[in-house]
């Protein structure tokens, strides 16, 4: 009669790790939010669950440099780098906002080998809603 071997874990709940990185996602949606001060790139699956994100601030830019096209390009590259390793090939791109990083982020997405099914501008446009704030004095 042999005794069963019992594996003893040092941690209380022996959770082996997250399955988040192991998921294979063939298609996703890339949301680019480009304001004048920052650019945020969020990658979701088709259902809308966030897979990865990056911004000009998390990419190491501070202050006025966060609003530059180069910062947007760096943010897009950082957000997409992990997805290419996970096997994402196709993506839809939703671009929102008036910032300088719109075109630069789109170029960076194309350069990273992503096939884009469509690019849509989802910038909110008022049908003469609220009164805009006063113009900035310089």
mmCIF file of C-alpha atoms in Angstrom, residues 31-35 39-40 94-99 102 120-124:
data_model
loop_
_atom_site.group_PDB
_atom_site.id
_atom_site.type_symbol
_atom_site.label_atom_id
_atom_site.label_comp_id
_atom_site.label_asym_id
_atom_site.label_seq_id
_atom_site.Cartn_x
_atom_site.Cartn_y
_atom_site.Cartn_z
ATOM 1 C CA UNK A 31 -9.577 53.157 -28.833
ATOM 2 C CA UNK A 32 -7.387 56.258 -29.262
ATOM 3 C CA UNK A 33 -8.376 59.224 -27.111
ATOM 4 C CA UNK A 34 -6.343 62.253 -28.206
ATOM 5 C CA UNK A 35 -6.752 65.431 -26.187
ATOM 6 C CA UNK A 39 -3.132 60.644 -25.631
ATOM 7 C CA UNK A 40 -4.623 57.437 -24.207
ATOM 8 C CA UNK A 94 -11.946 54.243 -32.873
ATOM 9 C CA UNK A 95 -10.347 57.700 -32.704
ATOM 10 C CA UNK A 96 -11.765 60.346 -30.378
ATOM 11 C CA UNK A 97 -10.663 63.895 -29.702
ATOM 12 C CA UNK A 98 -8.988 66.885 -31.358
ATOM 13 C CA UNK A 99 -5.374 66.279 -30.256
ATOM 14 C CA UNK A 102 -4.496 61.173 -33.726
ATOM 15 C CA UNK A 120 -13.836 55.391 -37.275
ATOM 16 C CA UNK A 121 -13.831 58.914 -35.860
ATOM 17 C CA UNK A 122 -16.078 58.910 -32.782
ATOM 18 C CA UNK A 123 -15.361 62.475 -31.616
ATOM 19 C CA UNK A 124 -18.487 63.811 -29.901
#
